Amino acid sequence: MKKILFVLFFFTIMVSAAFTQETWQKVKIFSDDLRSDIAMLRKSGVIIDEGYIGKDNSISVFLPASDVEKLRTTGIRFEMVIDDWDSYYKNLPVLSPEEQLAVRQHSKQNYGVEGLTYGTMGGYYTYAEINAQLDSMRARFPNLITQKVSIGTTVGSRQIYAVKISDNPDATENEPRAIYTSLTHAREPAGMMSVMYYMFYLLENYNTNPSVKYLVDNREIWFVPCLNPDGYEHNRSTNPNGGGQWRKNRSLNSGSYGVDLNRNFGPYTYWNSPNGGSSTTPSAIDYRGPSEFSELESQGYRNFVVGKNFKTALNYHTYSNLLIFPYGCWTYLTPDSAIFSEFSSDMVAMNGYSPGTAWQLLYPVRGSSDDFLYDGDVESNGKIFAMTPEVGGDSDGFWPQQSRIFPLAIENLGPNLYYSWVAGDYVSLYSYQFDRQYVNPGDQVQMNLTMKNKGLSGASNLTLELESLSSFITVSNNSVNVPSIPSRGSFTTTSPMIFTLSAIAPIDTLCKLRIITKKDGVTMSADTISFITGVPTFVFQDTTNNPLTNWTI
Ligand SMILES: [Zn+2]
């Protein structure tokens, strides 16, 4: 009897420990030297990660209340933004069925996407709902998407599913490959909804949009919408309506649950970089695990990419409106930083995110999937240009309210498309040269174009088309053929395109032309050139390169 009571006693303690949830708070920390204060806080056991970096020397982060108490003892200035996350989240506005319908109709009209619905966990799909969506995509589009395949089984016996979108999906074709993942961190479902939205976009626009058809026909695009099902399901068990703050997986280490999967990737030298950027304490939210690739989820991802020759990868996280590229674990740039810079600046031009490496943006991160994919195992994988979008702004946090789900997905649609394009051939206008400095009414202008293949495969069978977007411009020859352009190479046209500005065009008028790059007759990119008619009037001219020598102030 004593024994039974004893066991019951411990069972009760275990059960209550499992169900006692710590209060999460959101604080805004101010510091003149965020880097060193973050390092100092880490020593006191307060881990700052995936917070929103303000322009006022601040960072807004979610912390357990016990960490906020530790923060208080350091004397670092901070403001309480949300003092009880759960009750704050419960009071966030939700969309009525009519409002949800209106959002979905807008999505259908403007982007051709009607498959994405709202899930039952605060508007986000649960793990089961994600899987059901993957099954339904296959049922609707059997010629464009595979059945879901498991790339690993978790400690909790759940499957990590991947699907491929391509023509002839059940065959392996020699096409450039891209991969998109989300929910590596269990409390970041806005990344998953963005990825699912992109999947529906490709499937539902295939028959009506020739560019989407070209992309799907000429790429193999893989998706792993939930890399961490145990952690995500844990959040559902504690917070069935959304808002759960569990981040790691659910493996057990020295009495503590969870390894931070985005600190668990190898190789050893990256995982163990002396710059820090992960914790060796099992209870910490960024615990790196007992060894690199100790976790079934990171093993599954590693094993899945081997030999597939992926070219690009986007590993979705939330939040802080960033686009992060390698290295995370070193404080220097990769040998391919010019490519990462070009890709990231083209992508953030579409959504206003800030690009950079983890270290440039704030602090190093070691053991991330991006560093591993980039050059952690070049022999097996080549170099995969992996980046991490951190979706959402300061007020979005980890569980953006329902009204934000579609806007966040839509703001990442352009970048998602771009990153599938550059996995293969992707040619766009790099620069242009007119045969004169100014264009006056009546002028006939010859123009040469420099085109760049930003993509990671060679491009061929290209045609450039010139279109007038202004009523005063007449285009004479509207098409030029371009021979092949090697990956990352450029080509300048030698037979010019010609247009005429009407003699009756007023001066000081903004005129626009459009250059359309076509591959096999399908639009690959479209760029706009603009100029103002007439010769500008100079109000000030200085002949020196060093104005200070001629000026007195
Ligand atoms: Zn994350």
Coordinates of C-alpha atoms and ligand atoms in Angstrom, one line a residue:
M1 CA 0.0 0.0 0.0
K2 CA 2.8 2.3 0.9
K3 CA 4.4 1.6 -2.4
I4 CA 1.2 2.4 -4.2
L5 CA 0.8 5.7 -2.4
F6 CA 4.4 6.5 -3.1
V7 CA 3.9 5.8 -6.8
L8 CA 0.7 7.8 -6.8
F9 CA 2.4 10.7 -5.1
F10 CA 5.1 10.9 -7.8
F11 CA 2.5 10.3 -10.6
T12 CA 0.6 13.3 -9.3
I13 CA 3.7 15.4 -9.2
M14 CA 4.6 14.4 -12.7
V15 CA 1.1 15.1 -14.0
S16 CA 0.9 18.5 -12.4
A17 CA 4.4 19.4 -13.6
A18 CA 3.3 18.4 -17.1
F19 CA 0.2 20.6 -17.0
T20 CA 1.5 23.5 -15.1
Q21 CA 2.3 26.1 -17.7
E22 CA 4.5 29.0 -17.1
T23 CA 3.2 32.4 -17.9
W24 CA 4.7 34.0 -21.0
Q25 CA 5.3 37.7 -21.2
K26 CA 6.4 40.1 -23.9
V27 CA 9.0 42.7 -23.0
K28 CA 10.8 45.4 -24.8
I29 CA 14.4 45.6 -23.8
F30 CA 16.4 48.8 -24.3
S31 CA 20.1 48.9 -24.6
D32 CA 22.9 51.0 -26.1
D33 CA 24.8 47.7 -26.8
L34 CA 22.3 45.0 -27.5
R35 CA 25.0 42.5 -28.6
S36 CA 26.8 42.6 -25.3
D37 CA 23.7 42.8 -23.2
I38 CA 22.2 39.8 -25.0
A39 CA 25.4 37.9 -24.3
M40 CA 25.3 39.0 -20.7
L41 CA 21.7 37.9 -20.4
R42 CA 22.5 34.5 -21.8
K43 CA 25.0 34.0 -19.0
S44 CA 22.2 34.7 -16.5
G45 CA 20.1 32.1 -18.3
V46 CA 17.9 34.5 -20.2
I47 CA 17.9 33.5 -23.9
I48 CA 16.9 36.1 -26.4
D49 CA 15.9 34.7 -29.7
E50 CA 13.7 35.7 -32.7
G51 CA 12.8 39.0 -31.2
Y52 CA 11.9 42.1 -33.1
I53 CA 14.8 44.5 -33.4
G54 CA 13.5 48.1 -33.1
K55 CA 15.1 51.2 -34.5
D56 CA 15.3 52.7 -31.1
N57 CA 18.1 50.3 -29.8
S58 CA 15.5 47.9 -28.5
I59 CA 14.5 44.3 -28.9
S60 CA 11.0 43.0 -28.2
V61 CA 10.9 39.4 -27.1
F62 CA 8.6 36.8 -25.5
L63 CA 10.0 35.4 -22.3
P64 CA 8.7 33.1 -19.6
A65 CA 7.9 35.1 -16.4
S66 CA 10.8 33.5 -14.5
D67 CA 13.2 34.9 -17.1
V68 CA 11.6 38.3 -16.8
E69 CA 12.4 38.1 -13.1
K70 CA 16.0 37.4 -13.9
L71 CA 16.0 40.2 -16.4
R72 CA 14.8 42.5 -13.6
T73 CA 17.8 41.7 -11.4
T74 CA 20.3 42.7 -14.2
G75 CA 19.2 46.4 -14.1
I76 CA 18.8 46.4 -17.9
R77 CA 16.0 48.8 -18.8
F78 CA 12.8 47.1 -20.2
E79 CA 9.1 47.7 -20.6
M80 CA 6.4 45.2 -20.1
V81 CA 4.4 44.9 -23.3
I82 CA 2.2 41.9 -22.5
D83 CA 2.1 40.7 -18.9
D84 CA 0.1 37.5 -19.5
W85 CA 0.3 36.1 -23.0
D86 CA -2.4 33.5 -22.6
S87 CA -5.1 35.9 -21.5
Y88 CA -3.9 38.5 -24.1
Y89 CA -4.1 35.9 -26.8
K90 CA -7.6 34.8 -25.8
N91 CA -8.8 38.4 -26.2
L92 CA -7.4 38.9 -29.7
P93 CA -10.1 39.5 -32.3
V94 CA -11.1 36.5 -34.5
L95 CA -12.7 36.7 -37.9
S96 CA -16.4 35.9 -38.3
P97 CA -17.3 33.3 -41.0
E98 CA -18.4 36.2 -43.2
E99 CA -15.0 38.0 -42.8
Q100 CA -13.1 34.7 -43.5
L101 CA -15.1 34.3 -46.6
A102 CA -14.4 37.8 -47.8
V103 CA -10.6 37.3 -47.2
R104 CA -10.7 34.0 -49.2
Q105 CA -12.7 35.6 -52.0
H106 CA -10.1 38.4 -52.2
S107 CA -7.4 35.8 -52.4
K108 CA -9.2 34.0 -55.2
Q109 CA -9.8 37.1 -57.2
N110 CA -6.3 38.6 -56.9
Y111 CA -4.1 35.5 -56.6
G112 CA -6.2 32.6 -57.9
V113 CA -5.8 30.9 -54.6
E114 CA -9.0 29.4 -53.1
G115 CA -7.7 26.2 -51.4
L116 CA -6.2 27.7 -48.3
T117 CA -8.8 27.8 -45.6
Y118 CA -8.6 28.7 -41.9
G119 CA -7.5 26.0 -39.5
T120 CA -9.0 25.3 -36.1
M121 CA -6.0 26.3 -34.0
G122 CA -6.4 30.1 -33.9
G123 CA -6.9 30.0 -37.7
Y124 CA -3.8 27.9 -38.2
Y125 CA -3.9 24.3 -39.5
T126 CA -3.2 21.6 -36.9
Y127 CA -0.8 18.8 -37.7
A128 CA -3.8 16.6 -38.7
E129 CA -5.3 19.4 -40.8
I130 CA -1.9 20.0 -42.6
N131 CA -1.8 16.3 -43.5
A132 CA -5.5 16.3 -44.6
Q133 CA -4.7 19.3 -46.9
L134 CA -1.7 17.5 -48.4
D135 CA -4.0 14.5 -49.1
S136 CA -6.7 16.7 -50.6
M137 CA -4.1 18.5 -52.8
R138 CA -3.1 15.1 -54.2
A139 CA -6.7 14.1 -54.7
R140 CA -7.4 17.3 -56.6
F141 CA -4.1 17.5 -58.5
P142 CA -2.8 14.0 -58.9
N143 CA -0.7 15.1 -61.9
L144 CA 1.0 17.9 -60.1
I145 CA 1.8 16.8 -56.5
T146 CA 3.0 13.5 -55.0
Q147 CA 1.3 11.6 -52.2
K148 CA 2.9 12.7 -48.9
V149 CA 6.0 10.7 -48.0
S150 CA 7.5 10.4 -44.6
I151 CA 11.1 11.7 -44.2
G152 CA 11.3 10.6 -40.6
T153 CA 9.5 9.4 -37.5
T154 CA 9.6 11.4 -34.3
V155 CA 10.1 10.4 -30.7
G156 CA 6.3 10.8 -30.4
S157 CA 5.9 8.3 -33.3
R158 CA 4.6 11.0 -35.7
Q159 CA 5.6 11.2 -39.3
I160 CA 7.4 14.2 -40.9
Y161 CA 5.8 14.5 -44.3
A162 CA 7.2 15.9 -47.5
V163 CA 5.5 16.4 -50.9
K164 CA 6.8 17.4 -54.3
I165 CA 5.0 19.7 -56.7
S166 CA 6.1 19.2 -60.4
D167 CA 4.8 17.9 -63.6
N168 CA 5.0 14.1 -63.6
P169 CA 5.3 14.2 -59.8
D170 CA 5.7 10.5 -59.4
A171 CA 8.8 10.4 -61.6
T172 CA 12.2 11.8 -60.7
E173 CA 13.1 14.3 -63.4
N174 CA 16.3 16.1 -64.1
E175 CA 15.0 19.5 -63.1
P176 CA 16.4 22.1 -60.7
R177 CA 15.1 21.5 -57.1
A178 CA 14.0 23.9 -54.4
I179 CA 12.7 23.0 -50.9
Y180 CA 10.5 24.9 -48.5
T181 CA 10.1 24.0 -44.9
S182 CA 8.2 25.4 -41.9
L183 CA 7.4 24.7 -38.2
T184 CA 11.0 23.7 -37.3
H185 CA 10.1 25.8 -34.3
A186 CA 6.7 24.6 -33.0
R187 CA 5.3 28.0 -32.2
E188 CA 5.8 29.6 -35.6
P189 CA 2.7 28.5 -37.7
A190 CA 2.6 31.7 -39.8
G191 CA 5.5 30.3 -41.8
M192 CA 3.5 27.1 -42.4
M193 CA 0.5 29.0 -43.7
S194 CA 2.7 31.0 -46.0
V195 CA 4.2 27.8 -47.4
M196 CA 0.8 26.1 -47.8
Y197 CA -0.5 29.3 -49.6
Y198 CA 2.4 29.0 -52.0
M199 CA 1.6 25.4 -52.7
F200 CA -2.0 26.2 -53.5
Y201 CA -0.9 29.1 -55.7
L202 CA 1.2 26.8 -57.8
L203 CA -1.5 24.1 -58.1
E204 CA -4.4 26.3 -58.6
N205 CA -2.8 28.7 -61.2
Y206 CA -1.1 25.9 -63.2
N207 CA -3.8 25.7 -65.8
T208 CA -4.4 29.4 -66.3
N209 CA -1.0 31.0 -65.8
P210 CA 1.7 30.0 -68.3
S211 CA 4.6 31.2 -66.1
V212 CA 3.4 29.1 -63.2
K213 CA 3.0 26.2 -65.6
Y214 CA 6.6 26.7 -66.8
L215 CA 7.9 26.8 -63.3
V216 CA 6.0 23.7 -62.2
D217 CA 7.0 21.9 -65.4
N218 CA 10.7 22.8 -65.1
R219 CA 11.4 22.5 -61.4
E220 CA 10.9 19.9 -58.6
I221 CA 9.6 21.9 -55.7
W222 CA 9.6 20.1 -52.3
F223 CA 7.7 21.1 -49.2
V224 CA 7.9 20.0 -45.6
P225 CA 5.2 22.1 -43.9
C226 CA 5.7 20.6 -40.4
L227 CA 9.2 19.6 -39.6
N228 CA 8.5 19.4 -35.8
P229 CA 5.1 17.6 -35.4
D230 CA 5.8 16.6 -31.7
G231 CA 6.4 20.2 -30.7
Y232 CA 3.5 21.5 -32.7
E233 CA 1.1 18.9 -31.3
H234 CA 2.4 19.7 -27.8
N235 CA 1.2 23.3 -28.4
R236 CA -2.2 22.0 -29.5
S237 CA -2.4 19.9 -26.3
T238 CA -1.7 22.9 -24.0
N239 CA -3.4 25.6 -26.2
P240 CA -6.0 24.0 -28.5
N241 CA -7.1 27.4 -29.8
G242 CA -3.5 28.5 -30.6
G243 CA -1.0 30.6 -28.7
G244 CA 1.2 27.8 -27.3
Q245 CA 4.8 28.9 -26.7
W246 CA 6.6 25.6 -27.1
R247 CA 9.5 25.9 -29.5
K248 CA 11.6 22.8 -29.4
N249 CA 10.9 19.2 -30.2
R250 CA 9.9 16.8 -27.4
S251 CA 12.9 14.5 -26.8
L252 CA 13.9 14.1 -23.2
N253 CA 17.4 15.1 -22.0
S254 CA 18.4 14.9 -18.4
G255 CA 14.9 15.5 -17.2
S256 CA 14.2 18.4 -19.6
Y257 CA 12.1 18.2 -22.7
G258 CA 13.1 19.4 -26.1
V259 CA 16.0 20.2 -28.3
D260 CA 16.1 23.3 -30.5
L261 CA 16.1 21.8 -33.9
N262 CA 17.5 24.9 -35.5
R263 CA 20.6 24.5 -33.3
N264 CA 21.0 20.8 -33.8
F265 CA 22.4 20.6 -37.4
G266 CA 26.0 19.7 -38.1
P267 CA 28.7 19.5 -39.0
Y268 CA 30.3 19.4 -35.6
T269 CA 32.4 22.6 -36.2
Y270 CA 29.3 24.6 -37.0
W271 CA 27.2 23.1 -34.2
N272 CA 30.0 23.8 -31.7
S273 CA 31.2 27.1 -33.1
P274 CA 33.2 29.1 -30.5
N275 CA 31.0 32.2 -31.3
G276 CA 28.1 30.7 -29.3
G277 CA 24.6 31.0 -30.5
S278 CA 23.0 28.0 -28.8
S279 CA 22.8 26.6 -25.3
T280 CA 24.3 23.5 -23.7
T281 CA 21.7 23.5 -21.0
P282 CA 18.9 21.0 -21.7
S283 CA 16.2 23.2 -20.2
A284 CA 17.1 26.3 -22.3
I285 CA 14.8 27.2 -25.2
D286 CA 17.8 27.0 -27.6
Y287 CA 19.3 23.8 -26.3
R288 CA 21.4 22.4 -29.1
G289 CA 21.1 18.7 -28.1
P290 CA 23.8 16.3 -26.9
S291 CA 25.4 16.1 -30.3
E292 CA 25.0 17.4 -33.8
F293 CA 22.1 15.6 -35.6
S294 CA 21.1 14.0 -32.3
E295 CA 17.4 14.5 -33.2
L296 CA 15.2 12.5 -35.5
E297 CA 13.8 15.6 -37.1
S298 CA 17.2 17.1 -38.1
Q299 CA 18.4 13.6 -39.2
G300 CA 15.3 13.2 -41.3
Y301 CA 16.0 16.5 -43.1
R302 CA 19.6 15.7 -43.5
N303 CA 19.0 12.3 -45.0
F304 CA 16.2 13.6 -47.2
V305 CA 18.4 16.1 -49.0
V306 CA 21.3 13.8 -49.7
G307 CA 21.9 13.3 -53.4
K308 CA 18.9 15.4 -54.5
N309 CA 21.1 18.3 -55.6
F310 CA 18.7 21.0 -54.2
K311 CA 19.7 24.4 -55.4
T312 CA 17.6 26.7 -53.1
A313 CA 15.9 26.3 -49.7
L314 CA 13.7 28.5 -47.7
N315 CA 13.3 27.4 -44.0
Y316 CA 10.4 29.4 -42.7
H317 CA 10.4 30.9 -39.2
T318 CA 8.7 33.7 -37.4
Y319 CA 9.0 36.6 -36.6
S320 CA 10.7 40.0 -37.1
N321 CA 10.4 40.7 -40.9
L322 CA 13.9 39.5 -41.7
L323 CA 15.5 37.4 -44.5
I324 CA 18.5 35.7 -42.9
F325 CA 21.3 34.0 -44.9
P326 CA 24.5 32.1 -44.0
Y327 CA 26.7 32.1 -42.2
G328 CA 24.9 32.0 -38.9
C329 CA 27.7 30.5 -36.9
W330 CA 30.6 32.5 -38.2
T331 CA 31.1 36.3 -38.0
Y332 CA 32.2 36.5 -41.7
L333 CA 30.4 36.1 -45.0
T334 CA 30.3 33.1 -47.2
P335 CA 32.3 33.0 -50.4
D336 CA 29.0 33.3 -52.2
S337 CA 27.9 36.4 -50.4
A338 CA 27.4 38.3 -53.6
I339 CA 24.8 35.8 -54.7
F340 CA 23.1 35.7 -51.3
S341 CA 23.0 39.5 -51.4
E342 CA 21.5 39.7 -54.8
F343 CA 18.9 37.0 -54.1
S344 CA 17.9 38.5 -50.7
S345 CA 17.8 42.1 -52.0
D346 CA 15.6 41.1 -54.9
M347 CA 13.3 39.2 -52.5
V348 CA 13.0 41.9 -49.8
A349 CA 12.2 44.4 -52.5
M350 CA 8.9 42.6 -52.7
N351 CA 8.0 42.6 -49.0
G352 CA 10.2 45.1 -47.2
Y353 CA 12.0 42.6 -44.9
S354 CA 15.6 43.3 -43.8
P355 CA 18.3 41.0 -45.2
G356 CA 21.5 39.9 -43.6
T357 CA 23.3 37.2 -41.7
A358 CA 22.4 36.4 -38.1
W359 CA 25.5 38.0 -36.9
Q360 CA 25.0 41.2 -39.0
L361 CA 21.5 41.4 -37.7
L362 CA 22.3 40.8 -34.1
Y363 CA 23.9 37.6 -32.8
P364 CA 25.4 34.4 -34.1
V365 CA 23.3 31.2 -34.4
R366 CA 25.1 27.9 -34.5
G367 CA 23.8 24.5 -35.7
S368 CA 21.2 26.1 -38.0
S369 CA 19.7 24.2 -41.0
D370 CA 20.8 27.0 -43.4
D371 CA 24.5 26.7 -42.6
F372 CA 24.3 22.9 -43.0
L373 CA 22.5 23.1 -46.3
Y374 CA 24.8 25.7 -47.7
D375 CA 28.1 24.0 -47.2
G376 CA 27.9 21.6 -44.3
D377 CA 28.1 18.6 -46.6
V378 CA 29.1 19.8 -50.1
E379 CA 30.2 16.3 -51.1
S380 CA 26.6 14.9 -50.7
N381 CA 24.6 18.0 -51.4
G382 CA 26.6 20.5 -53.3
K383 CA 25.9 24.0 -52.1
I384 CA 22.2 24.7 -51.3
F385 CA 21.4 28.4 -51.2
A386 CA 19.4 28.2 -48.0
M387 CA 17.8 31.2 -46.3
T388 CA 15.4 31.9 -43.5
P389 CA 12.5 34.3 -43.7
E390 CA 11.3 35.5 -40.3
V391 CA 7.7 36.2 -41.1
G392 CA 5.8 39.0 -39.4
G393 CA 6.3 42.2 -37.5
D394 CA 6.6 43.1 -33.8
S395 CA 2.8 43.2 -33.3
D396 CA 2.4 39.8 -35.1
G397 CA 4.6 37.8 -32.7
F398 CA 4.5 34.0 -32.9
W399 CA 0.8 33.7 -33.3
P400 CA -0.4 36.5 -35.5
Q401 CA -4.1 37.2 -35.1
Q402 CA -6.4 35.6 -37.7
S403 CA -6.7 38.7 -39.9
R404 CA -3.0 38.6 -40.5
I405 CA -2.7 35.0 -41.8
F406 CA -3.5 35.7 -45.4
P407 CA -1.6 39.1 -45.7
L408 CA 1.6 37.4 -44.3
A409 CA 1.2 34.5 -46.7
I410 CA 0.6 36.9 -49.6
E411 CA 3.6 39.1 -48.8
N412 CA 5.8 36.0 -49.2
L413 CA 4.3 34.8 -52.4
G414 CA 6.6 36.9 -54.7
P415 CA 9.8 35.8 -52.7
N416 CA 8.7 32.2 -52.8
L417 CA 8.2 32.3 -56.6
Y418 CA 11.5 34.1 -57.1
Y419 CA 13.3 31.4 -55.1
S420 CA 11.9 28.6 -57.2
W421 CA 12.9 30.5 -60.3
V422 CA 16.5 31.1 -59.4
A423 CA 16.9 27.4 -58.6
G424 CA 17.0 27.1 -62.4
D425 CA 17.2 29.6 -65.2
Y426 CA 16.0 33.1 -64.4
V427 CA 16.9 36.0 -66.7
S428 CA 15.9 39.6 -66.1
L429 CA 17.0 43.1 -67.1
Y430 CA 20.2 44.1 -65.5
S431 CA 20.8 47.5 -67.1
Y432 CA 20.0 49.4 -70.4
Q433 CA 21.8 51.9 -72.5
F434 CA 20.1 54.6 -74.8
D435 CA 22.0 56.0 -77.7
R436 CA 21.5 59.5 -76.2
Q437 CA 21.4 61.1 -72.8
Y438 CA 18.0 62.8 -73.3
V439 CA 15.0 61.9 -75.3
N440 CA 13.2 64.8 -77.1
P441 CA 9.9 64.8 -78.9
G442 CA 10.3 63.3 -82.4
D443 CA 13.5 61.3 -81.4
Q444 CA 14.0 57.8 -82.6
V445 CA 16.0 56.0 -79.9
Q446 CA 18.2 52.9 -80.1
M447 CA 18.5 51.0 -76.9
N448 CA 20.6 48.1 -75.9
L449 CA 19.9 45.9 -73.0
T450 CA 22.1 43.9 -70.6
M451 CA 20.3 40.8 -69.3
K452 CA 21.5 38.7 -66.4
N453 CA 20.8 35.1 -65.7
K454 CA 20.6 35.3 -61.9
G455 CA 19.5 31.6 -61.8
L456 CA 21.7 28.7 -60.8
S457 CA 21.3 26.9 -64.1
G458 CA 22.0 28.0 -67.7
A459 CA 19.3 29.7 -69.8
S460 CA 18.6 29.3 -73.5
N461 CA 15.8 29.9 -76.0
L462 CA 15.2 33.4 -74.8
T463 CA 13.3 36.3 -76.4
L464 CA 13.2 39.9 -75.3
E465 CA 10.0 41.8 -76.1
L466 CA 9.6 45.5 -75.8
E467 CA 6.3 47.0 -75.0
S468 CA 5.2 50.6 -74.8
L469 CA 3.4 51.7 -71.7
S470 CA 3.0 55.3 -72.8
S471 CA 0.7 56.6 -75.5
F472 CA 3.6 58.9 -76.9
I473 CA 5.9 55.9 -77.6
T474 CA 5.9 53.8 -80.7
V475 CA 8.0 50.7 -80.7
S476 CA 9.6 49.8 -84.0
N477 CA 11.2 46.4 -83.5
N478 CA 9.7 44.7 -80.5
S479 CA 11.6 41.4 -80.3
V480 CA 15.2 40.3 -80.0
N481 CA 16.4 36.7 -79.6
V482 CA 19.1 36.0 -77.0
P483 CA 21.4 33.0 -77.3
S484 CA 22.1 31.0 -74.1
I485 CA 23.3 32.8 -71.0
P486 CA 25.3 30.7 -68.5
S487 CA 24.3 30.6 -64.9
R488 CA 25.1 33.9 -63.2
G489 CA 26.3 35.3 -66.5
S490 CA 25.1 38.3 -68.5
F491 CA 24.5 39.2 -72.2
T492 CA 24.3 42.6 -73.9
T493 CA 22.2 42.9 -77.0
T494 CA 24.0 44.0 -80.1
S495 CA 21.1 44.6 -82.4
P496 CA 19.3 47.5 -80.7
M497 CA 15.6 47.8 -79.9
I498 CA 14.2 51.0 -81.4
F499 CA 11.4 53.2 -80.3
T500 CA 10.1 56.7 -81.3
L501 CA 8.9 59.4 -79.0
S502 CA 6.0 61.2 -80.7
A503 CA 6.7 64.7 -82.0
I504 CA 3.7 66.0 -80.1
A505 CA 4.8 64.5 -76.8
P506 CA 5.0 67.2 -74.1
I507 CA 8.4 67.6 -72.4
D508 CA 8.7 66.8 -68.7
T509 CA 6.5 63.7 -69.2
L510 CA 7.2 60.4 -67.5
C511 CA 7.3 57.6 -70.1
K512 CA 7.5 53.9 -69.5
L513 CA 8.6 50.9 -71.5
R514 CA 8.4 47.3 -70.5
I515 CA 10.9 44.6 -71.2
I516 CA 9.5 41.1 -71.1
T517 CA 11.9 38.2 -71.0
K518 CA 10.4 35.0 -72.5
K519 CA 11.6 31.5 -72.3
D520 CA 10.0 29.1 -74.9
G521 CA 7.5 31.9 -75.4
V522 CA 6.5 32.0 -71.7
T523 CA 7.1 35.1 -69.6
M524 CA 10.0 34.6 -67.2
S525 CA 10.3 38.2 -66.0
A526 CA 9.1 41.7 -66.7
D527 CA 11.0 44.9 -66.0
T528 CA 10.0 48.5 -66.5
I529 CA 12.2 51.3 -67.8
S530 CA 11.2 54.9 -67.3
F531 CA 12.5 58.3 -68.4
I532 CA 11.4 61.9 -68.5
T533 CA 11.1 63.6 -71.8
G534 CA 13.1 66.7 -72.8
V535 CA 16.4 68.2 -71.5
P536 CA 16.4 69.0 -67.8
T537 CA 16.9 72.6 -66.7
F538 CA 20.0 72.8 -64.5
V539 CA 19.4 75.0 -61.4
F540 CA 22.9 74.3 -60.1
Q541 CA 26.1 72.9 -61.6
D542 CA 29.4 72.3 -60.0
T543 CA 32.4 71.3 -62.0
T544 CA 34.5 69.8 -59.3
N545 CA 34.4 66.4 -57.8
N546 CA 35.1 67.9 -54.5
P547 CA 32.5 70.6 -53.9
L548 CA 34.1 71.6 -50.6
T549 CA 37.1 73.3 -52.4
N550 CA 34.8 75.7 -54.3
W551 CA 32.3 76.3 -51.5
T552 CA 32.3 78.3 -48.4
I553 CA 29.7 77.6 -45.8
Ligands
ZN1 ZN 12.1 29.9 -35.4

